[in-house]
Amino acid sequence: MGSLAAGLLLAFFIVGVPVPFALGGASALAMLLNGSSNMVIVCQRMFQGINSFPYLALPFFILAGNLMASGGISDRMITFATTVLGRLKGGLALVAILASMFFAAICGSCAAVCAAVGAVLIPGMLNKGYDKNFAAATVASGSSIGIIIPPSVPMILFCIAASVSVGDAFMAGMIPGILFGAALMVVAYFVCGRNGYGTDGRRYSMREKARAFFDALPALMMPVIILGGIYGGIFTATEAACVAVVYGLIVGGLVYKELKLADMAKIFIESAVAAAGVLLIISCAAVFAMLLTREQIPTKITALMMSVVANKTLYLVIVNIIWIIMGMFMEISASVIILTPLLLPAALAFGITPYHFGVMMITNLAIGMVTPPFGLCLFVISDIAKVKLMPLLKNVAPYLIAMLVTLFVICAFPQLSLFLISR
């Protein structure tokens, strides 16, 4: 049944069936075609697939991100980043990437980072003479960091699928995420220098920088509280998500006073819809995983990999190609849930730690967010900036090259991912 379900799943993807219905439909249809009439198992397994305490972290982190996005956080972070980098050549492009890194450490969603930073910065970049397509490409590329720098919703999914510590996985993504952002900033600096994109024209005093920093400090403290609490053993990742919601309400509603009661219904509805979409994928994937496990597909894949692949290096090349392709065509949550149980056993057999494996996978999928044909950030930013896809892709290309180089470095030097865990 597992092989039949995999074949049906591929067919459903080819004809464009939405991910959760493709997973659930392929599994149920495979059971029917195999002679199983007890469809109650499908419902039971779907419920069991999400009946887990750690999964509560997902809706709470999504809600926390939406609260912070609506509470005036992005404006203050961008103001702070502008005072730091605005005087440099191509300063607003650098600000876009740095602001994306800051905001990624709050909401953990590429699309949310793209929308929040793009809506504020792209008009300002256009006023300073930046090309519209380059401005959109810069914001889209910077927003891909959203799922690498913790907290990250896809990283939580990986930890649950791999049965590893969320806190350690968050720490593993910190240095690679910063390295990712730094590489994008180098590209932005040189492209701006070549094309003559200027500064914002202001020299900021230390008083202005200090004021911008202290204004943004409540927002900047959120990732410190979350990661410090988790890694310090004060609370679990799920409890940290709840703390983040409360903190977001306090900062947005009482400190910045931009969260209004009239906005709360919309925020809760949007968060519930987003969380429900992810949890539906997880529940349907649980049925699919059950069929794969029954036929020991992960074990067979591991044995095949060990017999065909000569060494760890070749294995890394193969899985990185798989991840890149999946990131180009499939939703991130589904990719993590499907690929982790299939590829992780072979990785462990080759001596790759699960945390390094997870960082590599999430980084590949982040690249997929700005890679055609289904890069989500490309569609989000094209709608915000009102640009066409082909000119946008031309400007994204230098950033993609930097991303791939950074990915190679992350793969080649696992200590970049493991350094903070080993401290």
Tab-separated table of C-alpha atoms in Angstrom:
chain	number	residue	atom	x	y	z
A	1	MET	CA	0.000	0.000	0.000
A	2	GLY	CA	2.873	2.368	0.729
A	3	SER	CA	4.226	2.174	-2.828
A	4	LEU	CA	0.721	2.562	-4.260
A	5	ALA	CA	0.069	5.586	-2.035
A	6	ALA	CA	3.374	7.173	-3.134
A	7	GLY	CA	2.468	6.692	-6.800
A	8	LEU	CA	-0.988	8.171	-6.299
A	9	LEU	CA	0.498	11.088	-4.366
A	10	LEU	CA	2.840	11.894	-7.252
A	11	ALA	CA	-0.071	11.722	-9.702
A	12	PHE	CA	-2.147	14.059	-7.539
A	13	PHE	CA	0.707	16.557	-7.340
A	14	ILE	CA	1.122	16.501	-11.123
A	15	VAL	CA	-2.551	17.373	-11.704
A	16	GLY	CA	-2.434	20.121	-9.064
A	17	VAL	CA	-4.412	18.652	-6.166
A	18	PRO	CA	-3.821	20.737	-2.969
A	19	VAL	CA	-1.219	19.193	-0.657
A	20	PRO	CA	-3.440	18.034	2.252
A	21	PHE	CA	-6.036	16.498	-0.069
A	22	ALA	CA	-3.305	14.864	-2.127
A	23	LEU	CA	-1.780	13.270	0.989
A	24	GLY	CA	-5.076	12.160	2.518
A	25	GLY	CA	-6.678	11.171	-0.774
A	26	ALA	CA	-3.690	9.116	-1.926
A	27	SER	CA	-3.592	7.263	1.390
A	28	ALA	CA	-7.347	6.558	1.529
A	29	LEU	CA	-7.523	5.527	-2.134
A	30	ALA	CA	-4.529	3.206	-1.742
A	31	MET	CA	-6.267	1.493	1.172
A	32	LEU	CA	-9.478	1.084	-0.855
A	33	LEU	CA	-7.681	-0.270	-3.910
A	34	ASN	CA	-5.802	-2.692	-1.674
A	35	GLY	CA	-9.099	-4.112	-0.378
A	36	SER	CA	-9.295	-2.321	2.958
A	37	SER	CA	-12.816	-1.164	3.725
A	38	ASN	CA	-12.139	0.116	7.249
A	39	MET	CA	-11.852	3.815	6.529
A	40	VAL	CA	-12.245	4.555	10.234
A	41	ILE	CA	-8.481	3.980	10.438
A	42	VAL	CA	-7.938	7.076	8.286
A	43	CYS	CA	-9.912	9.286	10.661
A	44	GLN	CA	-8.261	7.773	13.727
A	45	ARG	CA	-4.788	8.235	12.320
A	46	MET	CA	-5.525	11.825	11.255
A	47	PHE	CA	-6.579	12.639	14.802
A	48	GLN	CA	-3.635	10.823	16.367
A	49	GLY	CA	-1.279	12.639	13.997
A	50	ILE	CA	-2.013	16.019	15.612
A	51	ASN	CA	-2.935	14.813	19.100
A	52	SER	CA	0.428	15.851	20.487
A	53	PHE	CA	1.287	18.520	23.043
A	54	PRO	CA	4.293	19.910	21.097
A	55	TYR	CA	2.022	20.747	18.164
A	56	LEU	CA	0.373	23.426	20.304
A	57	ALA	CA	3.487	25.491	19.674
A	58	LEU	CA	2.502	25.937	16.023
A	59	PRO	CA	-0.738	27.943	16.391
A	60	PHE	CA	0.705	29.970	19.258
A	61	PHE	CA	3.864	30.945	17.352
A	62	ILE	CA	1.738	31.850	14.318
A	63	LEU	CA	-0.529	33.967	16.536
A	64	ALA	CA	2.476	35.612	18.212
A	65	GLY	CA	3.934	36.513	14.818
A	66	ASN	CA	0.662	38.059	13.656
A	67	LEU	CA	0.334	40.040	16.881
A	68	MET	CA	3.838	41.417	16.557
A	69	ALA	CA	3.332	42.163	12.855
A	70	SER	CA	0.193	44.174	13.615
A	71	GLY	CA	1.585	45.896	16.685
A	72	GLY	CA	3.994	48.359	15.102
A	73	ILE	CA	7.014	46.069	15.349
A	74	SER	CA	8.112	46.198	11.704
A	75	ASP	CA	8.172	50.014	11.557
A	76	ARG	CA	10.393	50.288	14.629
A	77	MET	CA	12.761	47.562	13.513
A	78	ILE	CA	13.146	49.170	10.115
A	79	THR	CA	13.776	52.571	11.728
A	80	PHE	CA	16.481	51.063	13.932
A	81	ALA	CA	18.086	49.213	11.009
A	82	THR	CA	18.009	52.421	8.945
A	83	THR	CA	19.895	54.397	11.594
A	84	VAL	CA	22.574	51.681	11.635
A	85	LEU	CA	23.010	51.084	7.882
A	86	GLY	CA	21.304	53.991	6.130
A	87	ARG	CA	24.531	55.901	5.442
A	88	LEU	CA	26.170	53.037	3.546
A	89	LYS	CA	26.072	52.650	-0.216
A	90	GLY	CA	22.832	50.871	-1.006
A	91	GLY	CA	21.853	51.427	2.604
A	92	LEU	CA	18.124	50.781	2.188
A	93	ALA	CA	18.814	47.436	0.495
A	94	LEU	CA	20.979	46.463	3.464
A	95	VAL	CA	18.242	47.708	5.788
A	96	ALA	CA	15.716	45.477	4.016
A	97	ILE	CA	17.830	42.390	4.662
A	98	LEU	CA	18.750	43.331	8.247
A	99	ALA	CA	15.115	44.154	9.041
A	100	SER	CA	14.113	40.788	7.583
A	101	MET	CA	16.580	39.075	9.924
A	102	PHE	CA	15.176	40.957	12.923
A	103	PHE	CA	11.598	40.230	11.949
A	104	ALA	CA	12.417	36.578	11.202
A	105	ALA	CA	13.503	36.238	14.818
A	106	ILE	CA	9.965	37.186	15.827
A	107	CYS	CA	7.475	35.573	13.480
A	108	GLY	CA	9.279	32.600	11.866
A	109	SER	CA	7.378	32.904	8.570
A	110	CYS	CA	8.850	33.880	5.204
A	111	ALA	CA	5.567	35.198	3.835
A	112	ALA	CA	4.917	37.347	6.927
A	113	VAL	CA	8.432	38.824	6.787
A	114	CYS	CA	8.053	39.494	3.060
A	115	ALA	CA	4.723	41.275	3.485
A	116	ALA	CA	5.715	43.318	6.542
A	117	VAL	CA	9.123	44.501	5.317
A	118	GLY	CA	8.060	44.914	1.689
A	119	ALA	CA	5.050	47.080	2.459
A	120	VAL	CA	7.194	49.512	4.481
A	121	LEU	CA	10.522	49.563	2.639
A	122	ILE	CA	9.788	49.179	-1.068
A	123	PRO	CA	8.076	52.599	-1.377
A	124	GLY	CA	11.036	54.184	0.432
A	125	MET	CA	13.532	52.437	-1.851
A	126	LEU	CA	11.676	53.651	-4.936
A	127	ASN	CA	11.755	57.227	-3.622
A	128	LYS	CA	15.539	56.945	-3.320
A	129	GLY	CA	15.962	55.854	-6.938
A	130	TYR	CA	16.215	52.082	-6.530
A	131	ASP	CA	14.987	49.937	-9.399
A	132	LYS	CA	11.592	48.470	-8.539
A	133	ASN	CA	12.530	44.925	-9.538
A	134	PHE	CA	15.775	45.041	-7.553
A	135	ALA	CA	13.957	46.386	-4.490
A	136	ALA	CA	11.371	43.594	-4.723
A	137	ALA	CA	14.071	40.943	-5.257
A	138	THR	CA	16.013	42.199	-2.224
A	139	VAL	CA	13.004	42.020	0.093
A	140	ALA	CA	11.943	38.601	-1.252
A	141	SER	CA	15.442	37.164	-0.829
A	142	GLY	CA	15.847	38.613	2.658
A	143	SER	CA	12.488	37.261	3.766
A	144	SER	CA	13.591	33.700	3.005
A	145	ILE	CA	15.645	33.896	6.213
A	146	GLY	CA	12.334	33.749	8.106
A	147	ILE	CA	12.357	29.962	8.448
A	148	ILE	CA	16.072	29.633	9.269
A	149	ILE	CA	16.541	32.074	12.150
A	150	PRO	CA	14.598	30.836	15.203
A	151	PRO	CA	11.829	30.607	16.133
A	152	SER	CA	10.867	28.724	12.985
A	153	VAL	CA	7.596	26.903	12.407
A	154	PRO	CA	9.119	24.428	9.881
A	155	MET	CA	11.922	23.710	12.350
A	156	ILE	CA	9.328	22.798	14.986
A	157	LEU	CA	7.738	20.391	12.496
A	158	PHE	CA	11.141	18.855	11.812
A	159	CYS	CA	11.834	18.396	15.525
A	160	ILE	CA	8.534	16.597	16.064
A	161	ALA	CA	9.072	14.380	13.004
A	162	ALA	CA	12.658	13.628	14.045
A	163	SER	CA	11.968	13.390	17.810
A	164	VAL	CA	14.708	15.862	18.716
A	165	SER	CA	14.911	18.910	20.987
A	166	VAL	CA	13.262	22.078	19.665
A	167	GLY	CA	15.566	24.254	21.760
A	168	ASP	CA	18.715	22.668	20.338
A	169	ALA	CA	17.324	22.853	16.805
A	170	PHE	CA	16.601	26.562	17.261
A	171	MET	CA	20.169	27.142	18.413
A	172	ALA	CA	21.463	25.145	15.444
A	173	GLY	CA	19.725	27.530	13.047
A	174	MET	CA	21.123	30.721	14.585
A	175	ILE	CA	24.613	30.913	13.030
A	176	PRO	CA	23.534	29.586	9.590
A	177	GLY	CA	20.699	32.147	9.556
A	178	ILE	CA	23.080	35.023	10.326
A	179	LEU	CA	25.541	33.723	7.718
A	180	PHE	CA	22.691	33.543	5.200
A	181	GLY	CA	21.759	37.164	5.860
A	182	ALA	CA	25.369	38.340	5.707
A	183	ALA	CA	25.830	36.731	2.280
A	184	LEU	CA	22.737	38.502	0.961
A	185	MET	CA	23.990	41.830	2.336
A	186	VAL	CA	27.324	41.403	0.532
A	187	VAL	CA	25.471	40.852	-2.746
A	188	ALA	CA	23.200	43.864	-2.125
A	189	TYR	CA	26.205	46.095	-1.356
A	190	PHE	CA	28.054	45.223	-4.569
A	191	VAL	CA	24.965	45.350	-6.799
A	192	CYS	CA	24.061	48.771	-5.389
A	193	GLY	CA	27.615	49.988	-5.896
A	194	ARG	CA	27.622	48.804	-9.513
A	195	ASN	CA	24.252	50.382	-10.305
A	196	GLY	CA	24.761	53.563	-8.300
A	197	TYR	CA	21.948	53.116	-5.800
A	198	GLY	CA	22.670	55.606	-3.040
A	199	THR	CA	22.203	56.120	0.650
A	200	ASP	CA	19.168	57.563	2.378
A	201	GLY	CA	21.028	60.899	2.474
A	202	ARG	CA	21.154	61.289	6.251
A	203	ARG	CA	23.840	61.070	8.867
A	204	TYR	CA	22.274	59.798	12.064
A	205	SER	CA	23.535	61.065	15.391
A	206	MET	CA	24.244	58.768	18.313
A	207	ARG	CA	21.159	60.188	20.024
A	208	GLU	CA	18.958	59.185	17.069
A	209	LYS	CA	20.521	55.729	16.968
A	210	ALA	CA	20.044	55.296	20.712
A	211	ARG	CA	16.426	56.470	20.492
A	212	ALA	CA	15.698	54.052	17.627
A	213	PHE	CA	17.374	51.210	19.514
A	214	PHE	CA	15.428	51.733	22.728
A	215	ASP	CA	12.201	52.149	20.763
A	216	ALA	CA	12.816	48.786	19.081
A	217	LEU	CA	14.189	47.103	22.227
A	218	PRO	CA	10.878	45.551	23.389
A	219	ALA	CA	10.567	43.856	19.997
A	220	LEU	CA	14.229	42.797	19.930
A	221	MET	CA	13.835	41.201	23.353
A	222	MET	CA	11.232	38.713	22.146
A	223	PRO	CA	13.654	36.202	20.559
A	224	VAL	CA	15.970	36.634	23.547
A	225	ILE	CA	13.144	35.697	25.922
A	226	ILE	CA	12.002	32.775	23.777
A	227	LEU	CA	15.418	31.246	23.093
A	228	GLY	CA	16.794	32.085	26.527
A	229	GLY	CA	13.783	30.531	28.212
A	230	ILE	CA	13.915	27.358	26.132
A	231	TYR	CA	17.659	26.859	26.276
A	232	GLY	CA	17.817	27.851	29.943
A	233	GLY	CA	15.277	25.179	30.832
A	234	ILE	CA	12.735	27.723	32.113
A	235	PHE	CA	9.978	26.555	29.777
A	236	THR	CA	9.368	24.179	26.869
A	237	ALA	CA	8.973	25.265	23.251
A	238	THR	CA	5.188	25.021	23.577
A	239	GLU	CA	5.209	27.116	26.733
A	240	ALA	CA	7.568	29.557	25.008
A	241	ALA	CA	4.997	29.997	22.229
A	242	CYS	CA	2.361	30.916	24.815
A	243	VAL	CA	4.781	33.346	26.459
A	244	ALA	CA	5.398	34.879	23.025
A	245	VAL	CA	1.649	35.471	22.559
A	246	VAL	CA	1.343	37.199	25.930
A	247	TYR	CA	4.478	39.230	25.262
A	248	GLY	CA	3.175	40.217	21.825
A	249	LEU	CA	-0.090	41.406	23.367
A	250	ILE	CA	1.778	43.454	25.982
A	251	VAL	CA	4.250	45.024	23.529
A	252	GLY	CA	1.741	45.734	20.773
A	253	GLY	CA	-1.147	46.754	23.006
A	254	LEU	CA	0.413	48.419	26.046
A	255	VAL	CA	3.940	49.472	25.039
A	256	TYR	CA	3.499	50.550	21.397
A	257	LYS	CA	-0.294	50.941	21.747
A	258	GLU	CA	-0.922	49.979	18.117
A	259	LEU	CA	-2.897	46.789	18.768
A	260	LYS	CA	-6.569	47.710	19.007
A	261	LEU	CA	-9.442	45.565	20.241
A	262	ALA	CA	-11.071	46.047	16.846
A	263	ASP	CA	-8.058	44.327	15.219
A	264	MET	CA	-8.060	41.276	17.473
A	265	ALA	CA	-10.849	39.345	15.738
A	266	LYS	CA	-9.094	39.612	12.371
A	267	ILE	CA	-5.734	38.611	13.865
A	268	PHE	CA	-7.190	35.562	15.627
A	269	ILE	CA	-9.105	34.458	12.523
A	270	GLU	CA	-6.052	34.797	10.268
A	271	SER	CA	-3.906	32.898	12.786
A	272	ALA	CA	-6.503	30.143	13.153
A	273	VAL	CA	-6.796	29.710	9.382
A	274	ALA	CA	-3.010	29.582	8.955
A	275	ALA	CA	-2.592	27.115	11.827
A	276	ALA	CA	-5.453	24.946	10.572
A	277	GLY	CA	-3.815	24.713	7.157
A	278	VAL	CA	-0.551	23.459	8.650
A	279	LEU	CA	-2.275	21.034	11.043
A	280	LEU	CA	-4.429	19.626	8.233
A	281	ILE	CA	-1.290	18.831	6.264
A	282	ILE	CA	0.201	17.160	9.347
A	283	SER	CA	-2.889	15.052	10.015
A	284	CYS	CA	-3.130	13.868	6.400
A	285	ALA	CA	0.608	13.203	6.290
A	286	ALA	CA	0.227	10.989	9.379
A	287	VAL	CA	-1.970	8.592	7.375
A	288	PHE	CA	0.526	8.588	4.516
A	289	ALA	CA	3.395	7.955	6.946
A	290	MET	CA	1.483	5.035	8.471
A	291	LEU	CA	1.289	3.299	5.087
A	292	LEU	CA	4.983	3.932	4.395
A	293	THR	CA	5.936	2.552	7.799
A	294	ARG	CA	3.846	-0.596	7.298
A	295	GLU	CA	5.948	-1.477	4.263
A	296	GLN	CA	9.156	-0.271	5.933
A	297	ILE	CA	9.766	2.221	3.115
A	298	PRO	CA	12.157	4.411	5.204
A	299	THR	CA	14.216	1.338	6.100
A	300	LYS	CA	14.338	0.242	2.460
A	301	ILE	CA	15.373	3.732	1.347
A	302	THR	CA	18.159	3.720	3.932
A	303	ALA	CA	19.376	0.318	2.747
A	304	LEU	CA	19.247	1.476	-0.874
A	305	MET	CA	21.156	4.644	-0.068
A	306	MET	CA	23.824	2.705	1.840
A	307	SER	CA	24.263	0.242	-1.032
A	308	VAL	CA	24.280	2.776	-3.884
A	309	VAL	CA	25.838	5.883	-2.304
A	310	ALA	CA	29.534	5.443	-1.686
A	311	ASN	CA	30.056	8.071	1.025
A	312	LYS	CA	28.517	10.873	3.033
A	313	THR	CA	29.539	13.541	0.515
A	314	LEU	CA	27.622	11.912	-2.305
A	315	TYR	CA	24.643	11.395	-0.015
A	316	LEU	CA	24.633	15.108	0.843
A	317	VAL	CA	24.741	16.014	-2.848
A	318	ILE	CA	21.758	13.761	-3.572
A	319	VAL	CA	19.588	14.919	-0.678
A	320	ASN	CA	20.354	18.579	-1.335
A	321	ILE	CA	19.154	18.147	-4.923
A	322	ILE	CA	15.997	16.449	-3.612
A	323	TRP	CA	15.380	19.260	-1.120
A	324	ILE	CA	15.916	21.980	-3.716
A	325	ILE	CA	13.465	20.342	-6.124
A	326	MET	CA	10.886	19.797	-3.377
A	327	GLY	CA	11.277	23.408	-2.280
A	328	MET	CA	10.577	24.555	-5.824
A	329	PHE	CA	7.309	22.665	-6.108
A	330	MET	CA	5.895	21.832	-2.673
A	331	GLU	CA	4.691	23.688	0.411
A	332	ILE	CA	7.343	23.787	3.134
A	333	SER	CA	5.370	22.092	5.919
A	334	ALA	CA	4.467	19.162	3.677
A	335	SER	CA	8.075	18.845	2.484
A	336	VAL	CA	9.397	18.679	6.054
A	337	ILE	CA	6.789	16.153	7.181
A	338	ILE	CA	7.250	13.869	4.166
A	339	LEU	CA	11.027	14.024	3.740
A	340	THR	CA	12.201	13.852	7.349
A	341	PRO	CA	11.159	10.246	8.103
A	342	LEU	CA	12.273	9.120	4.624
A	343	LEU	CA	15.764	10.643	4.555
A	344	LEU	CA	16.815	11.062	8.176
A	345	PRO	CA	17.542	7.350	8.902
A	346	ALA	CA	20.081	7.236	6.064
A	347	ALA	CA	21.618	10.498	7.283
A	348	LEU	CA	22.086	9.034	10.752
A	349	ALA	CA	23.659	5.942	9.197
A	350	PHE	CA	26.201	8.193	7.465
A	351	GLY	CA	27.007	9.921	10.762
A	352	ILE	CA	25.130	13.164	10.100
A	353	THR	CA	23.589	14.613	13.251
A	354	PRO	CA	19.838	15.297	13.122
A	355	TYR	CA	20.380	18.998	13.914
A	356	HIS	CA	22.769	19.505	11.003
A	357	PHE	CA	20.376	17.536	8.809
A	358	GLY	CA	17.472	19.749	9.878
A	359	VAL	CA	19.344	23.004	9.249
A	360	MET	CA	20.400	21.848	5.786
A	361	MET	CA	16.852	20.836	4.893
A	362	ILE	CA	15.284	24.074	6.164
A	363	THR	CA	17.940	26.126	4.335
A	364	ASN	CA	17.199	24.338	1.069
A	365	LEU	CA	13.476	24.875	1.503
A	366	ALA	CA	14.120	28.548	2.294
A	367	ILE	CA	15.889	28.857	-1.060
A	368	GLY	CA	12.819	27.272	-2.630
A	369	MET	CA	10.757	30.206	-1.345
A	370	VAL	CA	12.414	32.459	-3.957
A	371	THR	CA	12.817	29.836	-6.680
A	372	PRO	CA	10.339	29.394	-9.537
A	373	PRO	CA	7.855	28.023	-10.357
A	374	PHE	CA	6.133	28.115	-6.952
A	375	GLY	CA	8.332	30.314	-4.759
A	376	LEU	CA	5.855	31.799	-2.288
A	377	CYS	CA	7.903	34.929	-1.548
A	378	LEU	CA	8.069	35.714	-5.262
A	379	PHE	CA	4.286	35.815	-5.509
A	380	VAL	CA	3.879	37.791	-2.279
A	381	ILE	CA	6.397	40.455	-3.268
A	382	SER	CA	5.212	40.679	-6.879
A	383	ASP	CA	1.759	41.550	-5.561
A	384	ILE	CA	3.114	44.130	-3.081
A	385	ALA	CA	5.550	45.795	-5.495
A	386	LYS	CA	3.379	45.337	-8.619
A	387	VAL	CA	6.196	43.794	-10.639
A	388	LYS	CA	6.208	41.011	-13.226
A	389	LEU	CA	7.783	37.659	-12.465
A	390	MET	CA	10.462	37.459	-15.185
A	391	PRO	CA	12.191	40.809	-14.441
A	392	LEU	CA	11.947	39.935	-10.745
A	393	LEU	CA	13.693	36.594	-11.307
A	394	LYS	CA	16.543	38.327	-13.156
A	395	ASN	CA	17.213	40.444	-10.071
A	396	VAL	CA	16.814	37.507	-7.687
A	397	ALA	CA	19.512	35.505	-9.540
A	398	PRO	CA	22.577	37.084	-7.781
A	399	TYR	CA	20.943	36.461	-4.425
A	400	LEU	CA	20.241	32.844	-5.371
A	401	ILE	CA	23.914	32.346	-6.188
A	402	ALA	CA	24.855	33.718	-2.745
A	403	MET	CA	22.270	31.429	-1.113
A	404	LEU	CA	23.675	28.350	-2.861
A	405	VAL	CA	27.240	29.271	-1.864
A	406	THR	CA	26.094	29.720	1.741
A	407	LEU	CA	24.275	26.378	1.584
A	408	PHE	CA	27.511	24.716	0.447
A	409	VAL	CA	29.369	26.248	3.402
A	410	ILE	CA	26.673	25.080	5.843
A	411	CYS	CA	26.821	21.552	4.427
A	412	ALA	CA	30.625	21.422	4.374
A	413	PHE	CA	31.089	22.760	7.904
A	414	PRO	CA	28.550	21.127	10.239
A	415	GLN	CA	30.108	22.860	13.239
A	416	LEU	CA	28.407	26.071	12.112
A	417	SER	CA	25.129	24.394	13.045
A	418	LEU	CA	26.408	22.491	16.077
A	419	PHE	CA	28.631	25.115	17.707
A	420	LEU	CA	25.982	26.730	19.926
A	421	ILE	CA	24.544	23.344	20.885
A	422	SER	CA	27.924	22.126	22.080
A	423	ARG	CA	28.484	25.186	24.277
